[in-house]
Coordinates of C-alpha atoms and ligand atoms in Angstrom, one line a residue:
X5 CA 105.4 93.0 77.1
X6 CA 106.1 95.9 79.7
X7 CA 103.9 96.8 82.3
X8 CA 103.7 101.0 83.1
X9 CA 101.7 102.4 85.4
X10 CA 101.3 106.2 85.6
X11 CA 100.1 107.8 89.0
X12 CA 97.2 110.8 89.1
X13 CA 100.5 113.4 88.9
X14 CA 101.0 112.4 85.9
X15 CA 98.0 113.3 84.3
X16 CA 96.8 116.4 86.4
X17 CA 96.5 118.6 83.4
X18 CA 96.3 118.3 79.9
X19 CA 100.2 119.0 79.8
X20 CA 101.0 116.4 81.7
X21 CA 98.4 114.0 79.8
X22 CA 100.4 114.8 76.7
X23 CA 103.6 114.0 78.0
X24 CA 102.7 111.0 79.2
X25 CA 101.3 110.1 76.2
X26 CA 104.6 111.0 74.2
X27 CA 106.4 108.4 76.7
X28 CA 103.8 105.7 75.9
X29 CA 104.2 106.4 72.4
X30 CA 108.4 106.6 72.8
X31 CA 107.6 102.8 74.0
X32 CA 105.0 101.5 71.7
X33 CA 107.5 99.4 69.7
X34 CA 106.8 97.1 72.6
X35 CA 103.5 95.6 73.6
X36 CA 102.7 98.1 76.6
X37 CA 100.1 97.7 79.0
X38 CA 99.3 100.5 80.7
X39 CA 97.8 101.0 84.0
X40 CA 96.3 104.6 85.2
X41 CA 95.4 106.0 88.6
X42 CA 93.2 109.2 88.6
X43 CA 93.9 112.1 88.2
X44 CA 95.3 114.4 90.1
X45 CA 93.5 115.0 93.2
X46 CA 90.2 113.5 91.9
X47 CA 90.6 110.2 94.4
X48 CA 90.3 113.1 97.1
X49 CA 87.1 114.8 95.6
X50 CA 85.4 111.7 95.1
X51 CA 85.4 110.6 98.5
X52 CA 84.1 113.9 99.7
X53 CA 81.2 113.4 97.3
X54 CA 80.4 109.6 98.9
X55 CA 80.9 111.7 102.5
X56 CA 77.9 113.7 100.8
X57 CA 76.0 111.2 99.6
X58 CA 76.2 109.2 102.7
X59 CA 75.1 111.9 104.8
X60 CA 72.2 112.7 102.9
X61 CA 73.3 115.5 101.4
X62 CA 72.1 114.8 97.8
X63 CA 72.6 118.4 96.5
X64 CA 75.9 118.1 97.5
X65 CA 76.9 115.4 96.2
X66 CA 75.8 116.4 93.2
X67 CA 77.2 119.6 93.2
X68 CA 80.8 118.5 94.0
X69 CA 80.9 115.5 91.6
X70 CA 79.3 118.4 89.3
X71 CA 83.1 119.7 89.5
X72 CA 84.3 116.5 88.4
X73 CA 82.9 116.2 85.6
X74 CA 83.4 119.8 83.7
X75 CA 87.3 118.9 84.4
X76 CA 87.3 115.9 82.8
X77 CA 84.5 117.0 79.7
X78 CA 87.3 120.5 79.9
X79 CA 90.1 118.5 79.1
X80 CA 88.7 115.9 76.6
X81 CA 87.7 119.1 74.4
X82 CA 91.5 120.3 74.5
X83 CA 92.6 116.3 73.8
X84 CA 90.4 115.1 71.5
X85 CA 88.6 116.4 67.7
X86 CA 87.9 113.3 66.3
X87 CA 88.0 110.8 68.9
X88 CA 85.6 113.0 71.1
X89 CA 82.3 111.9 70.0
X90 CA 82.8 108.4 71.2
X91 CA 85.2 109.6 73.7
X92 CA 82.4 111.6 75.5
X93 CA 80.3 109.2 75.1
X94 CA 82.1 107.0 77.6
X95 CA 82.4 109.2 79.8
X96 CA 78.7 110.2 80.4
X97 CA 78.2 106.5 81.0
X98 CA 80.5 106.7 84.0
X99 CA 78.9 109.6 84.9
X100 CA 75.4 108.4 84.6
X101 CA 76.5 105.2 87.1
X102 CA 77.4 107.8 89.2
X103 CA 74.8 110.1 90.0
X104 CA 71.8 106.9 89.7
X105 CA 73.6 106.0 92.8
X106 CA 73.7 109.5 94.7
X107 CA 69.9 109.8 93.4
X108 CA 69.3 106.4 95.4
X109 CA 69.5 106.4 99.3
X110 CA 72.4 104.6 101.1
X111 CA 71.0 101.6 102.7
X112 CA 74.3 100.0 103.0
X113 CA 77.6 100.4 104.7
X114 CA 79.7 103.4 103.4
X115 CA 82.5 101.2 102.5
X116 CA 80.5 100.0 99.7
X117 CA 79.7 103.5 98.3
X118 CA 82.4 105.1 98.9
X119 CA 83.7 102.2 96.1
X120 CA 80.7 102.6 93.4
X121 CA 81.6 106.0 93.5
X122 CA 85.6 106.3 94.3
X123 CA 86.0 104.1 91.5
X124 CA 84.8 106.5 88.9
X125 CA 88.1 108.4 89.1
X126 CA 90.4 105.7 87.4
X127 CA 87.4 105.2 84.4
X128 CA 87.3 108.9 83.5
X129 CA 91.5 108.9 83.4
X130 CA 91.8 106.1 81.5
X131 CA 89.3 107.1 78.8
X132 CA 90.9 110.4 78.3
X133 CA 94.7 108.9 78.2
X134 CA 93.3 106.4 75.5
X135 CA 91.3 108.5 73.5
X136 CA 94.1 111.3 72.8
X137 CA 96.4 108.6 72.1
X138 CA 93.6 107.2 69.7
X139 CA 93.6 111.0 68.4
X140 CA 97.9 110.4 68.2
X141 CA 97.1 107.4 65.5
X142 CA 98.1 104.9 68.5
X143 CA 96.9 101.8 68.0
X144 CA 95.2 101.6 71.6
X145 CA 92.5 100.2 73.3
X146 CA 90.8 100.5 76.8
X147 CA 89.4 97.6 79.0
X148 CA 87.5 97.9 82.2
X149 CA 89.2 96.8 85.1
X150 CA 86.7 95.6 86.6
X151 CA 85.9 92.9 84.1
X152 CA 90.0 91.4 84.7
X153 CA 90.6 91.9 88.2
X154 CA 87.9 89.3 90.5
X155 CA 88.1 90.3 94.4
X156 CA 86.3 89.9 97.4
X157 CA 83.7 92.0 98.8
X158 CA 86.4 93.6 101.4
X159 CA 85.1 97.0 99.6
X160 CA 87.7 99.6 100.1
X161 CA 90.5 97.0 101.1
X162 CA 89.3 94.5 98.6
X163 CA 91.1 91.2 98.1
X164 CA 92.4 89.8 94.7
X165 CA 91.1 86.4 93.5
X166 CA 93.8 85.7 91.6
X167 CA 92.4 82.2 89.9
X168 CA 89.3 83.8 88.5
X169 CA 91.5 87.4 88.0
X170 CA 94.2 85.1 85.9
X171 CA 91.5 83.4 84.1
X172 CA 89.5 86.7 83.2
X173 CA 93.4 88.7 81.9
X174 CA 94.5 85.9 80.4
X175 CA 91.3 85.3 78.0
X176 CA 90.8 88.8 77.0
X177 CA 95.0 91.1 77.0
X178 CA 96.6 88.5 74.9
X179 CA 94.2 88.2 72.4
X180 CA 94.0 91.8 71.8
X181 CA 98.0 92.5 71.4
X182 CA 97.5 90.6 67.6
X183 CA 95.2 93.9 67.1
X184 CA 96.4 96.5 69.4
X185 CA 100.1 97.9 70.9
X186 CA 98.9 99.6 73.5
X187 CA 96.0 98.2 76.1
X188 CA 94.7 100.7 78.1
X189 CA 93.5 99.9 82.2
X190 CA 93.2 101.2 85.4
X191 CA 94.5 100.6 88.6
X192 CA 93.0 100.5 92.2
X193 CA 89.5 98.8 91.0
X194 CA 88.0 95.6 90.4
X195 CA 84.5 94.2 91.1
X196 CA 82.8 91.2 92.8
X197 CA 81.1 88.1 91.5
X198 CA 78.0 90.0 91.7
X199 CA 79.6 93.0 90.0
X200 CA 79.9 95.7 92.4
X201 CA 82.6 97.7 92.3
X202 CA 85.6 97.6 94.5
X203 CA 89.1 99.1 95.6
X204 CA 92.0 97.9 96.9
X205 CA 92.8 100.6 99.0
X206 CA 94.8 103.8 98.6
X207 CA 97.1 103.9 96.4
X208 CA 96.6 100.8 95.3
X209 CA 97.1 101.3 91.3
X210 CA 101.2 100.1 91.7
X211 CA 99.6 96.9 92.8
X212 CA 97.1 96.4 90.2
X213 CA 100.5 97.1 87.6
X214 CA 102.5 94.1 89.3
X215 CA 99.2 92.1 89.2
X216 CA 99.1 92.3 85.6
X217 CA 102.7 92.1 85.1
X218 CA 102.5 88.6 87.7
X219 CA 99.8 87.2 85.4
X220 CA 100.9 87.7 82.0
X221 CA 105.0 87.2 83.2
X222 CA 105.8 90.7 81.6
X223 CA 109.2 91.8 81.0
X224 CA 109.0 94.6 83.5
X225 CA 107.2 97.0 85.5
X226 CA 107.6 101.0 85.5
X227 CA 106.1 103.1 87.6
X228 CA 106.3 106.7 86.5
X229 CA 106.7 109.1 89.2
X230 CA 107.1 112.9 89.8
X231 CA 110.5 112.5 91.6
X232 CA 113.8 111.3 90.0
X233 CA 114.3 108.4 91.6
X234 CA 113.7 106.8 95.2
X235 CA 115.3 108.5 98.1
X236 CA 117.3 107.1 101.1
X237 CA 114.6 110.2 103.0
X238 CA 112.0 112.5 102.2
X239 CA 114.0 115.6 100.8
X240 CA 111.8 118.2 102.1
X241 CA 112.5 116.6 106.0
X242 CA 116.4 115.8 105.2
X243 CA 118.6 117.9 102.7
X244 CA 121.4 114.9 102.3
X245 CA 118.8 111.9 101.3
X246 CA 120.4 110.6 98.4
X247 CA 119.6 108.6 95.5
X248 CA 119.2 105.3 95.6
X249 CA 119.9 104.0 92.1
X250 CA 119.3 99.9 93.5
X251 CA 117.3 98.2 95.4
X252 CA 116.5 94.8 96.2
X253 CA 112.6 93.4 96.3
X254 CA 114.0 92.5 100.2
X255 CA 114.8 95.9 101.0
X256 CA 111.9 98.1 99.5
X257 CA 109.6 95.3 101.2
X258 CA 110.8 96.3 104.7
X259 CA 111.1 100.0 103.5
X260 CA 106.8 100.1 102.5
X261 CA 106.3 97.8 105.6
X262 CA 108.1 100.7 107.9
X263 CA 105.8 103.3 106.1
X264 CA 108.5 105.1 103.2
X265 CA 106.0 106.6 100.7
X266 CA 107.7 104.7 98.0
X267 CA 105.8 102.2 96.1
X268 CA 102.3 100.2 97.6
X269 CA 103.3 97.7 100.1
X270 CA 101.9 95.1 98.0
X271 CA 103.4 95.7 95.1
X272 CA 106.8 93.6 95.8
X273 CA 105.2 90.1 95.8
X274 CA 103.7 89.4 92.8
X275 CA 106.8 90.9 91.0
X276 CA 109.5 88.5 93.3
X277 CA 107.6 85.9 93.3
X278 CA 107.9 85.8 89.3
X279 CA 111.3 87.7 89.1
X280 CA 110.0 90.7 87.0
X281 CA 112.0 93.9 87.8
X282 CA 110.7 97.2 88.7
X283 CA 111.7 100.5 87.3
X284 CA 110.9 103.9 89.5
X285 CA 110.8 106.8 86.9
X286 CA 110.4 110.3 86.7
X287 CA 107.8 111.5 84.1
X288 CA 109.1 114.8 84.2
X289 CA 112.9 114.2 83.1
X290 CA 112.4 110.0 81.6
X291 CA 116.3 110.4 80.4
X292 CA 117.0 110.0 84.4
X293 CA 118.0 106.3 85.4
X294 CA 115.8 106.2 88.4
X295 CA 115.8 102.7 90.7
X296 CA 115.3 99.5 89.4
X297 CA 114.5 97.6 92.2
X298 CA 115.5 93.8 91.6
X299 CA 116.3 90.3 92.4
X300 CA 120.2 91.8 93.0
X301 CA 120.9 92.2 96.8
X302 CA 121.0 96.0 97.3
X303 CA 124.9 97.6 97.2
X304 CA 126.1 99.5 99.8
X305 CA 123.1 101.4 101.1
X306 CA 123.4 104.8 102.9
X307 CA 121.0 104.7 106.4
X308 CA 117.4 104.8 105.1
X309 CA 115.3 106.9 107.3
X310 CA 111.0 106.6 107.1
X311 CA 109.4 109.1 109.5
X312 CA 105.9 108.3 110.4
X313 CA 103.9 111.5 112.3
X314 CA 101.0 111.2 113.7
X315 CA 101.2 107.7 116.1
X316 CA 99.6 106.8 118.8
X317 CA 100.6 104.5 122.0
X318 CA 98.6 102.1 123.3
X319 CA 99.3 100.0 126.2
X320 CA 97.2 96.9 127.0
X321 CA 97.5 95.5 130.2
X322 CA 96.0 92.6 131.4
X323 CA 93.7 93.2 134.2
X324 CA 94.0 89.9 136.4
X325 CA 98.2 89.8 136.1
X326 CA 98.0 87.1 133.8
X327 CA 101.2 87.2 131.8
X328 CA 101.0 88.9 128.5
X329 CA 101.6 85.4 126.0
X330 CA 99.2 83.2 124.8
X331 CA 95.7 84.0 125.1
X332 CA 95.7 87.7 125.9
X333 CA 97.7 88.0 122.7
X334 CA 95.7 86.2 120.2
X335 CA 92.9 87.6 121.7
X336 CA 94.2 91.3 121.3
X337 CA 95.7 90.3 117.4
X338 CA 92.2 88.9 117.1
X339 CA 90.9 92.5 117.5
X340 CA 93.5 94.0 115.7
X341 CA 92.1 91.9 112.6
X342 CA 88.4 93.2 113.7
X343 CA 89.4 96.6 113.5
X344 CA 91.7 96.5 110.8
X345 CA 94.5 97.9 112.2
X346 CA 97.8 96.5 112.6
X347 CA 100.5 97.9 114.9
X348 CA 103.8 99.6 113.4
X349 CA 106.2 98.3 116.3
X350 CA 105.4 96.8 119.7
X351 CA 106.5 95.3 122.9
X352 CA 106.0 93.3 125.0
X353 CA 106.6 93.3 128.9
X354 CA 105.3 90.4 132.1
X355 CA 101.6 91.6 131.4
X356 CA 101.7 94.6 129.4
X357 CA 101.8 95.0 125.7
X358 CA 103.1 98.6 124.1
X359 CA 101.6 99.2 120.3
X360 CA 102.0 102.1 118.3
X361 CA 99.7 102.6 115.4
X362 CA 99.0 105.1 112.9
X363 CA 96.0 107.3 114.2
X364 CA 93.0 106.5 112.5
X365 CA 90.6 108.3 115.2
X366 CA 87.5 105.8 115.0
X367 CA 89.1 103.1 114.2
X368 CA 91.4 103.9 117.2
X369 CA 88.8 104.7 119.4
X370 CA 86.4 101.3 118.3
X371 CA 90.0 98.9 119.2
X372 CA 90.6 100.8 122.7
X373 CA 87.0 100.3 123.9
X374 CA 86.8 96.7 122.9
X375 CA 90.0 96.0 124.6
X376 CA 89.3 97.6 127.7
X377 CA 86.5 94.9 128.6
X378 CA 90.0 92.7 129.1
X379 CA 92.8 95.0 129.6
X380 CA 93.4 98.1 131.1
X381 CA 93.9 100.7 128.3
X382 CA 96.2 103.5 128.0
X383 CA 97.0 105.6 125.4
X384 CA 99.0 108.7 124.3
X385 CA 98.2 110.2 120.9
X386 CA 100.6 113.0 118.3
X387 CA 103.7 110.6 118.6
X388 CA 106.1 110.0 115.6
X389 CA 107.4 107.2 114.8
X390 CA 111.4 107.0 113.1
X391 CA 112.6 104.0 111.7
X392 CA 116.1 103.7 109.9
X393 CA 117.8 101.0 108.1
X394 CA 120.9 100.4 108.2
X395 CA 121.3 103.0 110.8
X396 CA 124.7 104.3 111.9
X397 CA 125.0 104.8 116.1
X398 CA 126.5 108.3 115.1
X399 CA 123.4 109.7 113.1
X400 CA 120.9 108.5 115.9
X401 CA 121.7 111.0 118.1
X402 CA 120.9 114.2 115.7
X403 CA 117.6 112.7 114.7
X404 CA 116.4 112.4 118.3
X405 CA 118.1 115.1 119.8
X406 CA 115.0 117.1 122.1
X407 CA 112.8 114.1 121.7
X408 CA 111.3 111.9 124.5
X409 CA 111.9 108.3 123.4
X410 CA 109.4 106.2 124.4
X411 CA 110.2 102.6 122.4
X412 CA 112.7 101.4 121.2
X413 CA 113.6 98.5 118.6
X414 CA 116.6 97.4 117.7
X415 CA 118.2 94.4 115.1
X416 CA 121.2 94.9 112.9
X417 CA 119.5 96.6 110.4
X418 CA 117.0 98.6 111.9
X419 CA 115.8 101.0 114.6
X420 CA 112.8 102.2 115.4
X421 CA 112.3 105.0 118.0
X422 CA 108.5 106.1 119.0
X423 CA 109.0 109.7 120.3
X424 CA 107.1 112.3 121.7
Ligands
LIG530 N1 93.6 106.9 92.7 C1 93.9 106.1 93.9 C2 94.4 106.9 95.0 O1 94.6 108.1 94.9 C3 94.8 105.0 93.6 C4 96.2 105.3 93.2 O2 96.5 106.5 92.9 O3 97.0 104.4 93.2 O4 94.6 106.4 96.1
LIG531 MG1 98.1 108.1 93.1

């Protein structure tokens, strides 16, 4: 059984829905199961209606998820003849759970709106991509993800129970492959015991693939991208990235910890842990190789460079000249884990320590006021962070050249440089 997971690219348009329906199909000799983000942007305009409905602003709410759902009923019509009865019908069921919630008034936190209604996106994709394939003759089914994947009630940042998750997958995909080729999910969501919908943050649709793949030891994961492979940089920043046809589970680990845009951070574990490879394609060209990322140490690699924009420095100082070990730093990772932040690359001096975190403002602003009832705060803000592996002393110098560095960190492999 393969694992592939197709991103919201992939199906932004009913072009792009058909292609990736002809690639499931080109694979449906095998047992597939296939995991969907939502479309295109639709992540995006779902949070803005939960902004809406949070604030009050029922009209507006309405309105924008309004938009919503004539894209998806616009593109079912174009997919589906037969299939569309039934296939409509679903989705006016994840339409109705929609709006009886922005009908309602928010009484709790947004977190736990913003996933009753983010979650919608992933539904609505799925049902399309399995009723066209339905329409294709594909013997396909759909499941809710939300009745496999168990989590916690971290909503927006939820975490996996993977007993009662393994449990719940087990029972109800294998069954279904003696009747189906093709079972149809989506990624990013699950719910709690009490079934409330949850995410598991941005993005987070490459981990729900290596999830499944972890649980029912499939032969591999693919994640279907719009680029043709991963890169040693972003492109658009550096003309000579290059293609990196290898990679080991070690190196894209460190490369998602240091920020590169490549595959959801989480992603690597459950996939090493049970030695199941990972393929990086492109959905527009799927003759390409791509990367398989692997067990295999990585060959040769060319410097890998992750820029990061947007940082901000933060030192904490302690305010009685304690030295900075200890207590002063548990207490400050304490409030790290409060605030749900964790720093890209620090250090430490006698009784300071130097952070620098990605800049999200209230999040920022909550960890710097708590902190300055024990340390003395400072902080500079529009920093950007560069990090490159396997780094060459020769190249440093033109990617910093008319930058103020401000930290550095050094091993073998990598450098990091915060600069202003
Ligand atoms: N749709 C979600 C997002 O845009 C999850 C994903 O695409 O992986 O973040
Ligand atoms: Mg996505």
């Amino acid at each position: 059984m393969k694992i592939y997971k197709f991103g919201g690219a992939s199906i932004s348009g009913l072009e792009r829905i058909k292609s990736t329906a002809n690639i499931i199909q080109g694979a449906a000799q095998e047992k597939l199961i296939i995991v969907i983000s939502a479309m295109g942007k639709t992540t995006n305009a779902l949070e803005k209606v939960a902004e809406a409905f949070f604030q009050g602003k029922k009209t507006e709410a309405l309105d924008l998820f309004n938009q919503i759902k004539d894209n998806h009923l616009t593109l079912l019509k174009y997919l589906t003849v037969t299939q569309w009865l039934p296939a409509e019908m679903q989705l006016k069921q994840f339409f109705t759970e929609v709006e009886w919630m922005i009908h309602d008034k928010p009484v709790r936190n947004y977190d736990y709106y913003y996933d009753q209604i983010v979650c919608c996106g992933e539904l609505l994709s799925s049902t399309l991509v399995t009723y066209y394939l339905k329409e294709q003759q594909c013997k396909a089914t759909w499941l809710d993800a939300r009745d496999l994947l168990r989590t916690d009630d971290t909503f927006r940042n939820a975490n996996v129970d993977w007993t009662r998750s393994e449990q719940m997958i087990q029972q109800t995909v294998g069954p279904l492959f003696e009747e189906y080729d093709i079972v149809i999910t989506q990624g990013f969501i699950g719910s709690t015991d009490e079934n409330e919908s949850t995410t598991l943050g941005r993005e987070g649709s490459d981990y729900t693939a290596a999830i499944f793949a972890n649980i029912l030891q499939g032969e591999s994961v693919t994640i279907w991208k719009d680029v043709d492979a991963v890169m040693s940089a972003d492109p658009k920043k550096y003309p000579d990235a290059s293609i990196l046809s290898s990679l080991s589970f070690t190196e894209v680990i460190e490369m998602a910890y240091y920020g590169a845009q490549v595959i959801h951070p989480k992603t690597i574990k459950p996939l090493q842990n049970k030695n199941i490879p990972l393929q990086v394609k492109s959905f527009l060209d799927p003759s390409l190789p791509g990367t398989l990322i692997s067990q295999h140490a990585s060959k040769q690699l060319p410097p890998i460079i992750v820029h990061k924009e947007n940082q901000v420095l933060i030192q904490f100082k302690t305010k009685d000249f304690s030295f900075m070990e200890g207590e002063p730093i548990q207490h400050l990772h304490g409030l790290f884990t409060a605030h749900r932040i964790s720093p890209n690359c620090t250090q430490n001096t006698a009784i300071s320590l130097w952070c620098s975190f990605d800049h999200h403002a209230e999040r920022i602003e909550a960890l710097a006021a708590d902190a300055a009832q024990f340390f003395d705060v400072e902080m500079e803000k529009n920093l950007s962070l560069l990090t490159i592996r396997h780094y060459k002393e020769e190249s440093i110098e033109s990617l910093t050249k008319g930058k103020t560095i401000l930290l550095e960190q050094k091993t073998q492999q990598t450098i990091q440089l915060l600069m202003r």
